[in-house]
XYZ file of C-alpha atoms in Angstrom:
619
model
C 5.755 20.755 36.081
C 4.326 23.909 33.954
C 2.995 20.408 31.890
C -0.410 18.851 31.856
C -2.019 15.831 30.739
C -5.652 15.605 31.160
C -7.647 12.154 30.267
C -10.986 12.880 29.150
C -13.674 9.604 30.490
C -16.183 11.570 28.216
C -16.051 15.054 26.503
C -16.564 16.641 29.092
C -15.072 14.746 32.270
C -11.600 14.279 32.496
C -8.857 13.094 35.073
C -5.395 15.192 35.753
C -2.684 12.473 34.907
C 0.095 14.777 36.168
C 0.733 12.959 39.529
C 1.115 9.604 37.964
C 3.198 10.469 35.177
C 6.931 9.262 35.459
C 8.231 10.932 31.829
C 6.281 12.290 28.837
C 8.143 12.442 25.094
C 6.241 14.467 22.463
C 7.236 14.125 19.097
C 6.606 14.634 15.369
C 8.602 14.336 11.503
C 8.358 16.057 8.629
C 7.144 12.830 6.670
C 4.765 11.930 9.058
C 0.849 13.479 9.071
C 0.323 13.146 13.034
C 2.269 13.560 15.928
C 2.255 11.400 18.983
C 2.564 11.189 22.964
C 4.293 8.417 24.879
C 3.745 8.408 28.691
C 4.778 6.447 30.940
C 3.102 6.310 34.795
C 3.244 4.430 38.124
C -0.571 3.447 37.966
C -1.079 2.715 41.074
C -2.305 3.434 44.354
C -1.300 0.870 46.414
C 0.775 -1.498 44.566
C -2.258 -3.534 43.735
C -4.559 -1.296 42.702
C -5.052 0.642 39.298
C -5.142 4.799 40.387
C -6.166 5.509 37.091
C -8.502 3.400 34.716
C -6.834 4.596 31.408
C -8.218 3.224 28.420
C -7.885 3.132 24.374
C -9.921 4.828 22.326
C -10.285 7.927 24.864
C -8.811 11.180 24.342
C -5.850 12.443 26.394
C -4.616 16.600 25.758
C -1.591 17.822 26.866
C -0.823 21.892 27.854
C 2.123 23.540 28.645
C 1.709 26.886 30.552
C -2.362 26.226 29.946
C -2.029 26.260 25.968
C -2.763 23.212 24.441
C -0.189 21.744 22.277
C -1.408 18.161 21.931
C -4.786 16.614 21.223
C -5.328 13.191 20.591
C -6.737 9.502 21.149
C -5.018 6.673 22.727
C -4.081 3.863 20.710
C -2.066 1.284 23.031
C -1.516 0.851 26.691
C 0.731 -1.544 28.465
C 0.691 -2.406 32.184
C 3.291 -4.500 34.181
C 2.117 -6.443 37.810
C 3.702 -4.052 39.400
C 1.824 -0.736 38.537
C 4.136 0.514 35.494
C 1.498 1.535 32.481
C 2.598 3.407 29.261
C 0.388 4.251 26.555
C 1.134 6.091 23.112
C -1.482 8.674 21.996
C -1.733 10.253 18.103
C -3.163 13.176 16.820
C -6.668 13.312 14.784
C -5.040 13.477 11.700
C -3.742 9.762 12.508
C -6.832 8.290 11.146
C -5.994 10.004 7.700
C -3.534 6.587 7.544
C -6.722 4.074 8.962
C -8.739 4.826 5.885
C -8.647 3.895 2.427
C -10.770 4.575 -0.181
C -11.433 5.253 -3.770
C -12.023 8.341 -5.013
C -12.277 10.468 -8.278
C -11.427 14.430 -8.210
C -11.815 16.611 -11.634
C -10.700 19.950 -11.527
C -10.697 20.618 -7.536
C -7.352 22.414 -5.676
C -5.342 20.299 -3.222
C -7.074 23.070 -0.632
C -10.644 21.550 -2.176
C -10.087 17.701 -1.961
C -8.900 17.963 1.522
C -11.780 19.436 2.804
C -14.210 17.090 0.905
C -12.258 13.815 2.203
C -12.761 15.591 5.832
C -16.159 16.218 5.314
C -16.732 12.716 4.024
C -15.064 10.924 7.280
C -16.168 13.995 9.940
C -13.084 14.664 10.444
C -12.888 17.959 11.774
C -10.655 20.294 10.279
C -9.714 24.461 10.630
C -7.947 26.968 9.051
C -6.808 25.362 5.111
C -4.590 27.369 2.816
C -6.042 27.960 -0.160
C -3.460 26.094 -2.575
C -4.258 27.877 -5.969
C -3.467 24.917 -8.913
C -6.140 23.378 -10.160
C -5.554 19.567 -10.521
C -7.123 18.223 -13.883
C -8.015 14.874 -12.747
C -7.079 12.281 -9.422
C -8.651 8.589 -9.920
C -7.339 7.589 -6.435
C -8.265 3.798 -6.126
C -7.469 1.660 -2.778
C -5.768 4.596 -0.709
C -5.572 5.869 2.376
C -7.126 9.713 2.790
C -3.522 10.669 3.635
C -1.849 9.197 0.491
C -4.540 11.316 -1.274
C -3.847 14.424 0.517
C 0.237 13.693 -0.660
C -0.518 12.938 -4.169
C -2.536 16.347 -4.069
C -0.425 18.051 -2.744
C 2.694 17.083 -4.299
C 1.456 18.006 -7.769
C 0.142 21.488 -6.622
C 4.303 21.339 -5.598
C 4.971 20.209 -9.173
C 3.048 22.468 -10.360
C 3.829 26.189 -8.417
C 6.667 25.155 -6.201
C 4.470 25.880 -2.893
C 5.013 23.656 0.050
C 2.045 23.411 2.053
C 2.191 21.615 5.400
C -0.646 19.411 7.402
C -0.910 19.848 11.422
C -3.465 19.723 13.641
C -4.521 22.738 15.891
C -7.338 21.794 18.673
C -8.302 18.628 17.392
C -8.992 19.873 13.833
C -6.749 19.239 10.594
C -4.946 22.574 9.024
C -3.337 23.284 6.296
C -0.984 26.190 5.904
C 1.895 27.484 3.503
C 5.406 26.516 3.954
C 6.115 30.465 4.753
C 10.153 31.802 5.448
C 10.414 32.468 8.984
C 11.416 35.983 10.428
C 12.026 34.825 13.940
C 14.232 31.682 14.489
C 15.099 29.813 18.029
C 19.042 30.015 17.863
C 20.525 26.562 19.632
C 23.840 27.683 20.796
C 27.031 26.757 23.214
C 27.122 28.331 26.352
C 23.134 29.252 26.523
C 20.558 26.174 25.705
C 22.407 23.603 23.541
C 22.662 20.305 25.435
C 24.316 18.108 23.296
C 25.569 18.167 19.352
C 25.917 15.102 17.202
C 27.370 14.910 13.296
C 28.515 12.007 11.345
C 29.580 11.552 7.663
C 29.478 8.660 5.840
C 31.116 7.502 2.693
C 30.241 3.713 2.758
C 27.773 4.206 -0.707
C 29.999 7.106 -2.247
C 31.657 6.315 -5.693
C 33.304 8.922 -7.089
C 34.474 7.415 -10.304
C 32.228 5.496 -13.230
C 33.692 3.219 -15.897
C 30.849 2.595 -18.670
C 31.602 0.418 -21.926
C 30.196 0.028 -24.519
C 30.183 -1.559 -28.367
C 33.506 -2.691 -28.181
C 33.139 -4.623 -25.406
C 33.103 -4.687 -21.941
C 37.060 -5.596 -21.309
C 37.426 -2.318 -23.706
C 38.511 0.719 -22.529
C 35.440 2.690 -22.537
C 34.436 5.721 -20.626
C 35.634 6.796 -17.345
C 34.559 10.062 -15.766
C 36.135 10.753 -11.967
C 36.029 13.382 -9.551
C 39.898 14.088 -8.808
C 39.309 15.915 -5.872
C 37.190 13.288 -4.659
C 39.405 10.432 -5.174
C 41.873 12.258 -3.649
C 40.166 12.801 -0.473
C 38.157 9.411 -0.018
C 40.072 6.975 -2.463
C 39.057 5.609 -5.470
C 35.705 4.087 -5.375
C 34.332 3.137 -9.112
C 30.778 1.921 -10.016
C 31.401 -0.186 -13.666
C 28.359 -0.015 -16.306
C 27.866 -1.342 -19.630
C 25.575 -0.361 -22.348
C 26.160 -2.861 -25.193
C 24.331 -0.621 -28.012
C 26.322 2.662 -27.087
C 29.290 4.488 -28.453
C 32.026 5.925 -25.991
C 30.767 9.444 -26.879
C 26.902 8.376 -25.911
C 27.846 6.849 -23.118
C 29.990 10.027 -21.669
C 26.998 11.936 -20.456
C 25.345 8.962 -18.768
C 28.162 8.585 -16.932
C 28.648 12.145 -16.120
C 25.001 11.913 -14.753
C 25.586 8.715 -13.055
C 28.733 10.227 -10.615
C 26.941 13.370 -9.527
C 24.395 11.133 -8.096
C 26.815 8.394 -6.801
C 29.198 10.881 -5.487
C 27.609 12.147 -2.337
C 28.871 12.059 1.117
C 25.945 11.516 3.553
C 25.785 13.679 6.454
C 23.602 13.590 9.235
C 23.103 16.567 12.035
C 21.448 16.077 15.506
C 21.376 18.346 18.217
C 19.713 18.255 22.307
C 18.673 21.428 23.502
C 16.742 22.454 26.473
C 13.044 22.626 25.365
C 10.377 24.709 23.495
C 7.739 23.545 22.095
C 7.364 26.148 19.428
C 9.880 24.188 17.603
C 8.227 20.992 15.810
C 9.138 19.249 12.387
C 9.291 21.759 9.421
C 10.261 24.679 11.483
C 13.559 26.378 11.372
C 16.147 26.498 13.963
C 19.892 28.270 13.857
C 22.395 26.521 15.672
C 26.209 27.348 16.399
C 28.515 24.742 17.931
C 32.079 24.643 17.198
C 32.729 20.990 18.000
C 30.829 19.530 15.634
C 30.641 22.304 12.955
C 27.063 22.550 12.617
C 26.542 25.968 12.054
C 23.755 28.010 10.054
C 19.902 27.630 9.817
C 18.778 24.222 9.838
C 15.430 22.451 9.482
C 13.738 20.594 11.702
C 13.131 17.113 9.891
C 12.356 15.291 13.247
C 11.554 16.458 16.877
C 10.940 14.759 20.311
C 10.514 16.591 24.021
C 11.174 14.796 26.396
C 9.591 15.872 29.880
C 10.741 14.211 33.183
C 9.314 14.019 36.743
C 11.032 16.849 37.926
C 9.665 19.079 35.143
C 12.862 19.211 33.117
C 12.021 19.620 29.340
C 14.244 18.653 26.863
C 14.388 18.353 23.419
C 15.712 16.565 20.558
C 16.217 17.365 16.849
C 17.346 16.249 13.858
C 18.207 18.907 11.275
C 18.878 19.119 7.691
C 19.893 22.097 5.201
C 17.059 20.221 3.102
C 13.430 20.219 3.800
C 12.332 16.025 3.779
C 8.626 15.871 2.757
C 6.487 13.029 2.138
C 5.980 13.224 -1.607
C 3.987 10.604 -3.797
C 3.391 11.133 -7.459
C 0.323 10.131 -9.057
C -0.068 7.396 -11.199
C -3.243 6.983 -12.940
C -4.805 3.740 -12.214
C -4.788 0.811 -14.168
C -8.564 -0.168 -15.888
C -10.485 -3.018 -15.382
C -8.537 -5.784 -17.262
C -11.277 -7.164 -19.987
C -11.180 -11.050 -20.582
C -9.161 -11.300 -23.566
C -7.523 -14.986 -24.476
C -4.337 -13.617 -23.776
C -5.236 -13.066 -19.879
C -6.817 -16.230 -19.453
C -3.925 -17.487 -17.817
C -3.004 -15.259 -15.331
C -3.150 -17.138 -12.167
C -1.956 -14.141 -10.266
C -5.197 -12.146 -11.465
C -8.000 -14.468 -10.317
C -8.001 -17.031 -13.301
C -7.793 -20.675 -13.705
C -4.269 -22.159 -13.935
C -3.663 -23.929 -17.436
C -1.401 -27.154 -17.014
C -2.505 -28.207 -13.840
C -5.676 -30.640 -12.885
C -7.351 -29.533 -10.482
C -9.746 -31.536 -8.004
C -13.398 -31.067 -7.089
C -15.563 -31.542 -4.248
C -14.310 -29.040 -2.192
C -16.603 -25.887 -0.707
C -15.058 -22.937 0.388
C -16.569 -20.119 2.861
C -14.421 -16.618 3.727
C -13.302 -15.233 6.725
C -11.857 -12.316 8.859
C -10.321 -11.829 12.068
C -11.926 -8.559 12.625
C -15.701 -10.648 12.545
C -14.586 -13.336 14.995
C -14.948 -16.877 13.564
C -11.816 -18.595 13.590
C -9.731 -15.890 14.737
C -12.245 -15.392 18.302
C -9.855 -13.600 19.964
C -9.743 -11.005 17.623
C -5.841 -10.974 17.426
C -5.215 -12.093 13.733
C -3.212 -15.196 14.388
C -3.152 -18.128 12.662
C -2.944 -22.072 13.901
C 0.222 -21.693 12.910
C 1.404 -18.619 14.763
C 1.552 -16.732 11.808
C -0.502 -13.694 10.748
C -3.924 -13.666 8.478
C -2.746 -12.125 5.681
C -5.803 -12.097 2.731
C -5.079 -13.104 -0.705
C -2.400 -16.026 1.089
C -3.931 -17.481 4.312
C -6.214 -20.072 4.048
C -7.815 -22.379 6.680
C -7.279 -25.988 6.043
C -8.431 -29.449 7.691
C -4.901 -30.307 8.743
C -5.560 -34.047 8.013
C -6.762 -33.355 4.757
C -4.290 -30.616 3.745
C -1.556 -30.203 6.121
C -0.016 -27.052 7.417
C 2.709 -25.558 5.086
C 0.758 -26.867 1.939
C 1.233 -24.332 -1.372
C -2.760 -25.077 -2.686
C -3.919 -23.243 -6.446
C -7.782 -22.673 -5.720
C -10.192 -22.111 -8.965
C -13.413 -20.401 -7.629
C -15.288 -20.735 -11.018
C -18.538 -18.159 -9.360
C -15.700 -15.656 -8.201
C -12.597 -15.663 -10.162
C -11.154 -12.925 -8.350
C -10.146 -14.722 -5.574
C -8.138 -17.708 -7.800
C -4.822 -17.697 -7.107
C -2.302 -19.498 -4.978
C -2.404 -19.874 -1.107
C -0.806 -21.296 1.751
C -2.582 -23.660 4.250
C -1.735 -22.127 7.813
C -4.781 -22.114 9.792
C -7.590 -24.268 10.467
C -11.109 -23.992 12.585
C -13.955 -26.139 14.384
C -16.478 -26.068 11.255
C -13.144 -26.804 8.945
C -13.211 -30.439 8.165
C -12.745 -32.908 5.475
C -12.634 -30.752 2.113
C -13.818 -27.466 3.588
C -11.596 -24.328 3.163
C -11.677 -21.502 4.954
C -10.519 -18.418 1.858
C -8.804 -15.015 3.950
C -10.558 -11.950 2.930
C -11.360 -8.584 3.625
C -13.997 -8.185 6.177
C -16.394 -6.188 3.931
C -16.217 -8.637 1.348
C -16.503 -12.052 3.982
C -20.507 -11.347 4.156
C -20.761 -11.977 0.715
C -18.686 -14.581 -0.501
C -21.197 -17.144 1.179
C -20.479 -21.006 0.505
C -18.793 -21.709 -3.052
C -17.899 -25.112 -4.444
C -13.970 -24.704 -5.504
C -11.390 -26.997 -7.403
C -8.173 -27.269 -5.654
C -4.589 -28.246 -6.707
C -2.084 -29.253 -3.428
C 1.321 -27.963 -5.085
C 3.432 -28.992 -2.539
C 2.504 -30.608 0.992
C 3.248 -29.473 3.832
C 5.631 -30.569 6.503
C 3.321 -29.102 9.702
C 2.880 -25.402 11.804
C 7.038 -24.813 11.828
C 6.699 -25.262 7.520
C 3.724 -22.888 6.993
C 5.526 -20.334 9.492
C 8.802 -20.736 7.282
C 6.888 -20.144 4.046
C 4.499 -17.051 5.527
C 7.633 -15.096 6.216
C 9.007 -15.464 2.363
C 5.400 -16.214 0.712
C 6.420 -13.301 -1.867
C 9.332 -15.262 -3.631
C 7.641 -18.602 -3.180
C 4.735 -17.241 -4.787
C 7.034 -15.851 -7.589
C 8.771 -19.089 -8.251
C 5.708 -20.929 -8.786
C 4.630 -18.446 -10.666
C 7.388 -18.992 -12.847
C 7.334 -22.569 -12.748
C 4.029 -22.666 -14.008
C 4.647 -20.085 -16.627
C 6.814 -22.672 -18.042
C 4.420 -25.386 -18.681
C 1.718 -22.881 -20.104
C 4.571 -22.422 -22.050
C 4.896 -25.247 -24.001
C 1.139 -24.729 -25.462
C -0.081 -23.052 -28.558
C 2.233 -20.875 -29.321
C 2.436 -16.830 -29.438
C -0.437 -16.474 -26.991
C 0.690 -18.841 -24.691
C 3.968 -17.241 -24.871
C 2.782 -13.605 -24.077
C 0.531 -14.709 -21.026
C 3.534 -16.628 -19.622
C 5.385 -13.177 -20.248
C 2.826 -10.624 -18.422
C 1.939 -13.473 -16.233
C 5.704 -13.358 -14.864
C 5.954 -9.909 -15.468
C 3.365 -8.953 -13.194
C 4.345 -11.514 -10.183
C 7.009 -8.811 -9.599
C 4.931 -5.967 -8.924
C 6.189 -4.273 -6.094
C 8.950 -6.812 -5.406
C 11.406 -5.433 -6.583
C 14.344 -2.293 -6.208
C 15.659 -0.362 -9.009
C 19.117 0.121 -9.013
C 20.905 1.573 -12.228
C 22.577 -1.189 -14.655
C 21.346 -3.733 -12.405
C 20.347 -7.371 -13.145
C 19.697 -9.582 -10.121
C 16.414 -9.350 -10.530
C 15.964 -12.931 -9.100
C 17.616 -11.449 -5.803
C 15.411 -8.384 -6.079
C 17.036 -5.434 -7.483
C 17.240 -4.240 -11.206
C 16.787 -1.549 -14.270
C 14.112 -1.515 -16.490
C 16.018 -3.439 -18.940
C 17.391 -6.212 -16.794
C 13.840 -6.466 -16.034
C 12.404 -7.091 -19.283
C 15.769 -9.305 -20.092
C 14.953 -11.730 -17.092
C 11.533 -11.803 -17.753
C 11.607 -12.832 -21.244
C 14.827 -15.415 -20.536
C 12.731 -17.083 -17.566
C 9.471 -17.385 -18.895
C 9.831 -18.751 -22.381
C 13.493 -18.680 -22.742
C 14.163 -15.991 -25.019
C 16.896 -13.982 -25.174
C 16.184 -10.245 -25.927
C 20.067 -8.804 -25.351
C 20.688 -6.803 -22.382
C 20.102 -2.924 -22.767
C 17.265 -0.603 -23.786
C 19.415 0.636 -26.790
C 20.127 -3.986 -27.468
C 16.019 -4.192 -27.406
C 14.499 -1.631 -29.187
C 16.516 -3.035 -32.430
C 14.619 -6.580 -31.734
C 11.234 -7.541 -33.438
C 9.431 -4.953 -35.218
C 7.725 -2.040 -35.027
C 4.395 -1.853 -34.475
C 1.899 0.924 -33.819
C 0.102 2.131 -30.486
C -3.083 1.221 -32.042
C -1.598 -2.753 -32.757
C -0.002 -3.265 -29.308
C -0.982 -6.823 -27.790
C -0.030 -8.303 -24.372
C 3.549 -9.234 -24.454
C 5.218 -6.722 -27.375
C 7.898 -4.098 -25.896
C 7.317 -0.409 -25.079
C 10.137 2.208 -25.171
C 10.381 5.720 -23.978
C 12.650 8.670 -24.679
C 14.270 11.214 -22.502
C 13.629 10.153 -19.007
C 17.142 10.938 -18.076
C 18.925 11.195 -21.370
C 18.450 12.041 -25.009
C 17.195 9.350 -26.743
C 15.635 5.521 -25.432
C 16.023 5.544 -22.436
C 13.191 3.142 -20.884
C 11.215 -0.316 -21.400
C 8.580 -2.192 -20.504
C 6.698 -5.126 -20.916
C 2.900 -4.208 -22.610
C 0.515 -6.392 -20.410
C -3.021 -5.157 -22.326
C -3.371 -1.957 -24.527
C -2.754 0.827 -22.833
C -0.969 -0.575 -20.232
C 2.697 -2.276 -19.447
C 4.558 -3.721 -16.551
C 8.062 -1.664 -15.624
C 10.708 -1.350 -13.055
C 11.687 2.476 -12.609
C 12.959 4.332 -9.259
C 9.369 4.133 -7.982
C 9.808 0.349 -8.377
C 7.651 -2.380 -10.419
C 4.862 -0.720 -11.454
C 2.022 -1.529 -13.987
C 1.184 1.793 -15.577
C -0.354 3.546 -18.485
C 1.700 3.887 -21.540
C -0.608 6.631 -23.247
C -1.103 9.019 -20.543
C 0.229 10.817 -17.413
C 4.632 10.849 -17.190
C 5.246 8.120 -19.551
C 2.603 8.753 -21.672
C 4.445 11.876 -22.197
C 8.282 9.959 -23.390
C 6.682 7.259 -25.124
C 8.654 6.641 -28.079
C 7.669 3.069 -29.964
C 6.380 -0.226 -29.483
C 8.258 -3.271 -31.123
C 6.588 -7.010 -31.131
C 9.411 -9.305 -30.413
C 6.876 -12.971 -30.216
């Protein structure tokens, strides 16, 4: 085969694979930052015998014709009794996703911070675009080097409307400019097309949308349709209501609300025979008559597939739309000060008002990465389940049994309060020792503690904790909630708003926003269902349904005034006027649900900062 895979023992020794090698696929998307290798080989010599000691963490390079198209190091290998080994190989720029940091860039390009994270982590990198826009300020807390890169990178896109693409060439991260290609490969009938595949669906479609408003929702309301639509697919019709809104407010929403519902979603794939020029974010033109995919395409994903025999084939799937990776930034949240109002947030490493707790217990930390418990270095649990910090903790069975919900009050170390589940135990772990799941650069210094625990609910044994690891996110909610209730009932306002946030932020990240939704109990909502629910479940108050219901609730109070639990309302997110809410957790700050989910975020600065319209204090 004109294909070559060499495995390097050392940097400078390395062993032909070609001989072994039973099929090769090389691939790569658009929304990924590495591409990777899969091989597959008949290891052996004489059926009992390894030919080839292959091993992770070595690095394998693969040429075609003598050019090198592929460099990278070998992350997992598999080998049956009988000789057959596969392995799966990434790129360098694969360990952009195994790192996470925090770091703070003022006033440094895209071009800038990329080089300075590679520097940082030696990871070697070449040729980098210079990307031109400034960025004013990234605080980029608790993310990996590629998330930084994206944020970066998508607000130089923001900003100038450049796309700038990451690959690796040699070993070494680049950077270069989305640039309009002169030369295309043209995928055609009758020459190197293979295969063509194109499929339409119209299972999400709706095409018509039915919003009332003040007169009720049985009354006639607003209906805007696409005729030609309807005609074509049938009616399908998405009903809204906005309680607060006139039939003439509520026309443009719904205008807005069908051209995004009424999409047909199309999907093009085509098999050609191979070159392996063409990689994700390329440009191909293809012409086939069966399937109608005609024009110039992008490449969103690609995978070459290379056989025994030699035979190179690849696969593509292509879109009239570039897909990118894109994350906006956020600035982060500050350091939450202890003000009465936070005191009980069990979620964020306090004590738990309206429980009693018991003493006597010492607790130590672990990780799986150290050894300890976890010898074997695989991350499993007693239980079968895996260590997951900030939930597992290791338990003396006959003291707490498996499955047990346990509150834990570290008085030295409030940060790691909060709620576990009992799912794993250990030799040293007896009588009223606990074993507290942490990150392994924190383990070293936890030490022993003395903690006061709370059992919640006992457990019924391995099968239990096993059940409750797999939904631990909306058990941990509804406890939350539970005991938002009884913290409830004490003195008044203040109790009230830290059973509000408290709730409020048990969500983050839990839930889906879908438009004029309100199962937020099931998962999926708007930002005003959100703040309805939230309010209704945790102290049983009923704010109305509707940003345009809430912002006529309470009063208004300044920026300056805001306290945990009042309301915060923006203005022209997607329409003239309120148009989003949110629950103020501390000053500065509230909890949300928006398309980018359930969020705490920064009233006064950044996106919102910019549509902030009022605050009102409904307690």
């Amino acid at each position: 085969m004109s294909f070559s895979v060499r495995y390097y023992e050392s940097s400078s020794s390395y062993i032909r694979l070609g001989e072994f090698i039973t099929s090769l696929t090389w691939s790569g998307e658009t929304t990924q930052v590495s591409r990777k290798v899969d091989i597959s080989m008949h290891n052996t010599i004489n059926g009992t015998t390894k030919a080839v000691d292959v091993e992770v963490g070595k690095e394998i390079r693969l040429y075609n014709n003598h050019e090198e198209i592929f460099r990278g190091v070998i992350f997992s290998t598999q080998i049956e009794s009988k000789g057959s080994f596969s392995f799966t190989a990434w790129d360098y720029n694969y360990y952009l996703t195994k790192n996470t940091d925090s770091i703070k860039f003022v006033k440094d390009k895209a071009s800038e911070i990329i080089k300075t994270i590679c520097k940082r982590y030696d990871i070697p990198y070449g040729h980098i675009d210079d990307t031109g826009y400034v960025i004013p300020k990234l605080i980029l807390r608790g993310k990996t080097l590629y998330d930084m890169i994206t944020i970066a990178l998508t607000e130089t896109r923001k900003k100038t409307g450049k796309v700038f693409l990451l690959g690796n060439e040699g070993g070494k991260l680049v950077l270069r400019e989305r640039q309009t290609q002169v030369k295309r490969l043209i995928i055609q009938d009758g020459s190197n097309l293979l295969n063509a595949s194109y499929s339409e669906s119209i299972e999400d479609l709706r095409n018509s949308v039915r919003f009332t408003g003040k007169t009720g929702e049985e009354s006639k309301g607003v209906t805007v349709s696409d005729s030609a639509s309807v005609k074509k697919y049938g009616l399908m019709r998405e009903k809204e209501h906005e309680s607060e809104k006139t039939d003439s407010q509520l026309k443009p929403i719904a205008t807005a609300l069908l051209k995004e519902l009424n999409k047909v979603e199309k999907d093009s794939s085509v098999e050609a025979i191979g070159d392996d020029s063409i990689i994700a974010g390329r440009v191909v033109q293809v012409s086939e008559k069966m399937t109608g995919i005609s024009g110039g395409f992008y490449v969103i994903t690609d995978s070459h597939s290379i056989d025994a025999n030699g035979l190179h084939r690849m696969s593509l799937q292509v879109s009239k739309t570039l897909e990118l990776n894109e994350i906006e930034y956020e600035p982060p949240e500050e350091p939450a000060k202890d003000k009465p109002q936070d005191k009980y947030v069990a979620t964020e490493g306090k004590k738990i008002v309206g429980i009693s707790y018991s003493s006597g217990y010492v607790a130590t930390a672990y990780a799986p990465s150290l050894g300890g418990i976890n010898s074997s270095g695989t991350g499993l649990t007693a239980s079968g389940t895996k260590v997951v910090e900030g939930r597992t903790i290791a338990v003396d069975p006959n003291v707490i049994p498996y499955g047990s919900i346990v509150a834990i009050y570290v008085p030295s170390a409030n940060e790691y309060s909060g709620l576990y589940l009992a799912e794993d135990t250990g030799g040293a772990i007896k009588n009223k020792r606990i074993d507290i799941a942490v990150k392994a650069s924190k383990a070293m210094a936890f030490g022993v503690r003395n903690v006061q625990i709370k059992v919640l609910e006992t457990g019924k044994g391995r099968s239990d904790a096993r059940s409750k690891a797999s939904k631990w996110s909306s058990i941990e909610r509804k406890w939350i909630e539970k005991l938002s209730g009884s913290a409830s009932s004490g003195s008044a306002s203040m109790d009230k708003a830290a059973s509000v946030v408290r709730l409020a932020r048990s969500f983050k990240g839990q839930i889906r926003y879908v438009f004029g939704g309100k199962s937020i109990a099931n998962g999926t909502g708007d930002c005003s269902g959100f703040t309805y629910y939230v309010f209704n479940r945790a102290i049983g108050m009923n704010i109305g349904h509707g940003t345009s219901t809430q912002i006529r609730k309470g009063k208004q109070v300044s920026k300056a005034s805001a306290q945990a639990g009042d309301l915060v309302f923006f203005k022209g997110t997607y329409r003239a006027g309120v148009s989003h809410v949110g629950i103020v957790t501390r000053p500065g700050y509230c909890m949300s649900l928006a398309s980018s989910g359930c969020k705490e975020h920064s009233y006064t600065t950044g996106y919102w900062g910019s549509h902030y319209m009022e605050i009102r204090r409904v307690l």
